[in-house]
Tab-separated table of C-alpha atoms in Angstrom:
chain	number	residue	atom	x	y	z
W	1	MET	CA	-74.655	-26.030	23.822
W	2	SER	CA	-77.643	-28.316	24.442
W	3	ASP	CA	-77.427	-31.942	23.196
W	4	ALA	CA	-80.356	-31.306	20.743
W	5	ARG	CA	-78.637	-28.337	19.233
W	6	ALA	CA	-75.310	-30.116	18.945
W	7	GLU	CA	-77.012	-33.109	17.244
W	8	ILE	CA	-78.684	-30.815	14.703
W	9	LEU	CA	-75.497	-28.820	13.955
W	10	GLY	CA	-73.556	-32.119	13.655
W	11	ARG	CA	-75.959	-33.432	11.016
W	12	LEU	CA	-75.553	-30.216	8.972
W	13	ARG	CA	-71.810	-30.341	9.316
W	14	ARG	CA	-71.696	-33.974	8.086
W	15	ALA	CA	-74.028	-33.173	5.226
W	16	LEU	CA	-71.587	-30.371	4.157
W	17	LYS	CA	-68.653	-32.745	4.651
W	18	ARG	CA	-66.985	-30.350	7.096
W	19	ASP	CA	-64.969	-31.242	10.084
W	20	ALA	CA	-65.873	-30.244	13.537
W	21	LEU	CA	-64.701	-26.755	14.534
W	22	ALA	CA	-61.658	-26.355	16.678
W	23	PRO	CA	-62.466	-25.184	20.209
W	24	ALA	CA	-60.925	-21.831	19.581
W	25	ALA	CA	-62.972	-21.276	16.414
W	26	ALA	CA	-66.171	-22.418	18.099
W	27	ALA	CA	-65.532	-20.056	21.019
W	28	ASP	CA	-64.919	-17.111	18.643
W	29	ILE	CA	-68.244	-17.777	16.906
W	30	GLU	CA	-70.126	-18.070	20.176
W	31	ALA	CA	-68.589	-14.751	21.396
W	32	ARG	CA	-69.645	-12.983	18.146
W	33	LEU	CA	-73.221	-14.373	18.510
W	34	ALA	CA	-73.434	-13.253	22.104
W	35	ALA	CA	-72.202	-9.712	21.260
W	36	HIS	CA	-75.246	-8.684	19.270
W	37	ALA	CA	-73.491	-5.892	17.500
W	38	PRO	CA	-76.149	-3.304	16.551
W	39	GLY	CA	-76.775	-2.295	12.964
W	40	PRO	CA	-76.970	1.250	11.626
W	41	VAL	CA	-79.250	3.344	13.830
W	42	PRO	CA	-81.312	6.100	12.203
W	43	ALA	CA	-80.349	9.590	13.117
W	44	ARG	CA	-83.919	10.513	13.934
W	45	THR	CA	-83.981	8.317	16.964
W	46	ARG	CA	-81.046	10.220	18.630
W	47	LEU	CA	-83.367	12.417	20.658
W	48	ASP	CA	-83.872	13.410	24.237
W	49	ARG	CA	-86.830	12.023	26.218
W	50	GLU	CA	-89.368	14.627	25.098
W	51	GLY	CA	-88.111	14.149	21.531
W	52	LEU	CA	-88.747	10.426	21.673
W	53	ILE	CA	-92.227	10.893	23.109
W	54	ALA	CA	-93.089	13.368	20.273
W	55	LEU	CA	-91.672	11.090	17.623
W	56	PHE	CA	-93.523	8.001	18.956
W	57	GLY	CA	-96.833	9.966	19.040
W	58	THR	CA	-96.289	11.269	15.499
W	59	LYS	CA	-95.512	7.993	14.053
W	60	LEU	CA	-98.345	6.188	15.798
W	61	GLN	CA	-100.886	8.730	14.774
W	62	GLY	CA	-99.558	8.549	11.219
W	63	VAL	CA	-100.782	4.958	10.967
W	64	ALA	CA	-104.255	5.662	12.505
W	65	GLY	CA	-103.316	4.855	16.111
W	66	THR	CA	-104.054	7.224	19.018
W	67	VAL	CA	-101.967	8.096	22.126
W	68	GLU	CA	-102.743	9.798	25.403
W	69	ARG	CA	-100.099	10.897	27.973
W	70	LEU	CA	-100.841	10.317	31.618
W	71	GLY	CA	-99.114	11.556	34.640
W	72	SER	CA	-99.414	8.338	36.719
W	73	LEU	CA	-101.098	4.942	36.896
W	74	ASP	CA	-103.825	6.627	39.035
W	75	GLN	CA	-105.108	8.230	35.851
W	76	VAL	CA	-105.523	5.085	33.894
W	77	PRO	CA	-109.142	4.200	35.052
W	78	GLY	CA	-110.369	7.661	33.983
W	79	ALA	CA	-108.611	7.480	30.635
W	80	VAL	CA	-110.103	4.106	29.931
W	81	ALA	CA	-113.589	5.304	30.893
W	82	ARG	CA	-113.215	8.347	28.636
W	83	TYR	CA	-112.076	6.171	25.760
W	84	LEU	CA	-115.005	3.811	26.036
W	85	ALA	CA	-117.474	6.791	26.306
W	86	ARG	CA	-115.868	8.530	23.308
W	87	HIS	CA	-116.377	5.495	21.053
W	88	ASN	CA	-119.799	4.616	22.515
W	89	LEU	CA	-118.549	1.266	23.795
W	90	PRO	CA	-119.877	-0.818	26.737
W	91	ALA	CA	-118.253	-0.216	30.074
W	92	ALA	CA	-116.498	-3.623	30.049
W	93	LEU	CA	-112.794	-4.256	29.868
W	94	LYS	CA	-110.680	-7.469	29.646
W	95	LEU	CA	-107.356	-6.925	31.540
W	96	ALA	CA	-104.145	-8.759	30.881
W	97	PRO	CA	-103.295	-10.407	34.223
W	98	ALA	CA	-100.122	-8.428	34.690
W	99	PRO	CA	-99.587	-7.077	38.286
W	100	MET	CA	-99.213	-3.582	36.870
W	101	LEU	CA	-102.804	-3.605	35.597
W	102	THR	CA	-104.529	-5.788	38.210
W	103	GLN	CA	-102.698	-4.760	41.355
W	104	GLN	CA	-101.085	-1.400	40.925
W	105	ILE	CA	-104.120	0.407	39.480
W	106	ASP	CA	-107.041	1.471	41.692
W	107	TRP	CA	-110.007	0.586	39.488
W	108	SER	CA	-112.494	1.504	42.175
W	109	LYS	CA	-112.247	4.992	40.883
W	110	GLU	CA	-114.400	3.914	37.996
W	111	PRO	CA	-116.970	1.656	39.701
W	112	LEU	CA	-119.129	1.372	36.591
W	113	LEU	CA	-116.428	-0.469	34.718
W	114	LYS	CA	-116.997	-4.118	34.492
W	115	LEU	CA	-113.592	-5.794	34.685
W	116	SER	CA	-112.432	-9.305	33.899
W	117	SER	CA	-108.894	-10.692	33.503
W	118	GLY	CA	-107.159	-13.321	31.409
W	119	PRO	CA	-106.910	-14.377	27.740
W	120	SER	CA	-109.629	-13.397	25.300
W	121	ASP	CA	-112.010	-15.956	23.831
W	122	GLY	CA	-112.954	-13.566	21.087
W	123	SER	CA	-116.068	-12.166	22.668
W	124	ASP	CA	-114.304	-9.224	24.385
W	125	LEU	CA	-114.860	-5.803	22.618
W	126	VAL	CA	-112.058	-4.006	24.456
W	127	ALA	CA	-108.779	-5.201	25.996
W	128	LEU	CA	-106.081	-3.514	28.093
W	129	THR	CA	-102.549	-4.963	28.028
W	130	ALA	CA	-99.034	-3.735	28.782
W	131	ALA	CA	-96.223	-3.325	26.213
W	132	PHE	CA	-92.734	-4.627	26.852
W	133	ALA	CA	-91.355	-1.616	24.944
W	134	GLY	CA	-92.421	1.202	22.645
W	135	ILE	CA	-90.143	2.004	19.654
W	136	ALA	CA	-90.189	5.686	18.706
W	137	GLU	CA	-88.504	5.096	15.406
W	138	THR	CA	-91.765	3.857	13.849
W	139	GLY	CA	-94.361	4.213	16.560
W	140	THR	CA	-94.230	0.526	17.105
W	141	LEU	CA	-95.167	-1.506	20.202
W	142	MET	CA	-93.221	-4.622	21.257
W	143	LEU	CA	-95.682	-7.009	22.795
W	144	THR	CA	-94.379	-10.270	24.333
W	145	ALA	CA	-96.467	-13.355	24.905
W	146	GLY	CA	-96.638	-14.946	28.441
W	147	PRO	CA	-98.911	-15.694	31.316
W	148	GLU	CA	-99.215	-12.081	32.231
W	149	THR	CA	-99.679	-10.790	28.695
W	150	PRO	CA	-101.734	-13.209	26.615
W	151	THR	CA	-101.402	-12.709	22.893
W	152	THR	CA	-105.094	-13.120	22.347
W	153	LEU	CA	-105.595	-9.708	23.855
W	154	ASN	CA	-103.403	-8.135	21.177
W	155	PHE	CA	-105.550	-9.368	18.217
W	156	LEU	CA	-109.053	-10.630	19.142
W	157	PRO	CA	-110.809	-7.561	20.574
W	158	ASP	CA	-111.973	-4.751	18.215
W	159	ASP	CA	-110.309	-2.173	20.460
W	160	CYS	CA	-106.892	-2.681	22.013
W	161	ILE	CA	-105.703	-0.319	24.744
W	162	VAL	CA	-102.004	-0.597	25.533
W	163	LEU	CA	-100.288	0.719	28.589
W	164	LEU	CA	-96.807	1.902	27.826
W	165	PRO	CA	-94.649	3.227	30.749
W	166	LEU	CA	-92.361	6.044	29.656
W	167	SER	CA	-89.383	4.051	31.116
W	168	ARG	CA	-90.037	1.424	28.301
W	169	LEU	CA	-89.912	3.918	25.469
W	170	VAL	CA	-86.811	3.573	23.366
W	171	GLY	CA	-85.544	5.154	20.135
W	172	PRO	CA	-84.487	2.418	17.641
W	173	PHE	CA	-85.536	-1.260	17.243
W	174	GLU	CA	-82.016	-2.339	18.325
W	175	GLU	CA	-82.472	-0.910	21.730
W	176	ALA	CA	-85.790	-2.779	22.270
W	177	TRP	CA	-84.238	-6.068	21.291
W	178	ALA	CA	-81.278	-5.361	23.558
W	179	ARG	CA	-83.722	-4.773	26.463
W	180	LEU	CA	-85.493	-7.968	25.789
W	181	ARG	CA	-82.302	-9.996	25.695
W	182	ALA	CA	-81.209	-8.346	28.977
W	183	ALA	CA	-84.620	-9.098	30.569
W	184	THR	CA	-84.273	-12.797	29.768
W	185	GLY	CA	-80.610	-12.836	31.104
W	186	GLY	CA	-79.485	-14.168	27.707
W	187	GLY	CA	-81.761	-17.121	28.068
W	188	LEU	CA	-84.773	-18.126	25.979
W	189	LEU	CA	-86.876	-15.346	24.483
W	190	PRO	CA	-90.690	-15.326	24.898
W	191	ARG	CA	-92.509	-17.805	22.673
W	192	THR	CA	-93.948	-14.856	20.682
W	193	VAL	CA	-92.769	-11.366	20.193
W	194	ASN	CA	-95.264	-9.177	18.233
W	195	LEU	CA	-94.252	-5.923	16.720
W	196	VAL	CA	-97.438	-3.848	16.312
W	197	THR	CA	-97.613	-0.580	14.450
W	198	GLY	CA	-101.107	0.895	14.537
W	199	PRO	CA	-104.479	-0.851	14.123
W	200	SER	CA	-104.796	-3.903	11.839
W	201	ARG	CA	-105.276	-2.996	8.188
W	202	SER	CA	-105.436	-4.686	4.808
W	203	ALA	CA	-105.990	-3.662	1.198
W	204	ASP	CA	-106.188	-7.208	-0.134
W	205	ILE	CA	-109.643	-6.677	-1.614
W	206	GLY	CA	-109.812	-4.111	-4.436
W	207	LEU	CA	-106.818	-2.219	-3.000
W	208	VAL	CA	-109.197	-0.521	-0.596
W	209	PRO	CA	-107.766	-0.131	2.932
W	210	GLN	CA	-109.908	-1.763	5.650
W	211	LEU	CA	-109.193	-1.385	9.337
W	212	GLY	CA	-109.613	-4.394	11.673
W	213	ALA	CA	-109.086	-7.005	8.960
W	214	HIS	CA	-106.727	-9.216	11.011
W	215	GLY	CA	-106.906	-7.641	14.464
W	216	PRO	CA	-108.130	-4.543	16.289
W	217	ARG	CA	-109.677	-1.868	14.242
W	218	ARG	CA	-108.579	0.748	16.831
W	219	LEU	CA	-105.242	0.904	18.856
W	220	HIS	CA	-104.935	3.392	21.738
W	221	VAL	CA	-101.769	3.793	23.728
W	222	LEU	CA	-101.684	5.116	27.282
W	223	LEU	CA	-98.252	6.590	27.706
W	224	VAL	CA	-97.738	6.791	31.483
W	225	ASP	CA	-94.992	8.824	33.267
W	226	ASP	CA	-93.394	6.349	35.549
W	227	ASP	CA	-89.862	7.791	35.910
W	228	THR	CA	-88.307	10.841	37.468
W	229	GLN	CA	-86.614	12.407	34.511
W	230	ALA	CA	-87.160	16.060	33.912
């Protein structure tokens, strides 16, 4: 336990007029916190790989998102170009500076695309970022903040395209959180973890739903086969 945490908990304990925990009791509590026992998991998430893919797509489309399945990263540039043309958008794209997007994809296949990389300053119409996980239970994306995945790309552009490798698709929320804890080795979590389900929407004014009120008006997921499962 860090000194700062010990000081905070000590103040709370003194305010409650409680004695310090015995070492055995403290160890028991720490073990329970570290175990992260999962809660009830919905039966609809107990599916095979293809079932999870279908469920994710159905849930995402049910909240006005769109999804396209690709066979490999090589198909990403073409899919992005088609998306931009379909929505009559400029051939410009702000990339998250993740190696998967900037180094593992051959963007020369679409030479007309104007690419830039880094956080958005609010002037970018379309962004491409990568999800830490996709949650089939509700068609939700888990997006973590960090140098390689700036949070501004999730909310400032009108159109957000998210790359989701199939190896990162899980069934319930509990599995996504377990993966995140495992990825950090039990250490500190990312500063921000955003759970995004479909485009931004609000019905605050006159109870009339409006897309793009607090973020992208369109959310498009590129579901990329990156594993060897049948």
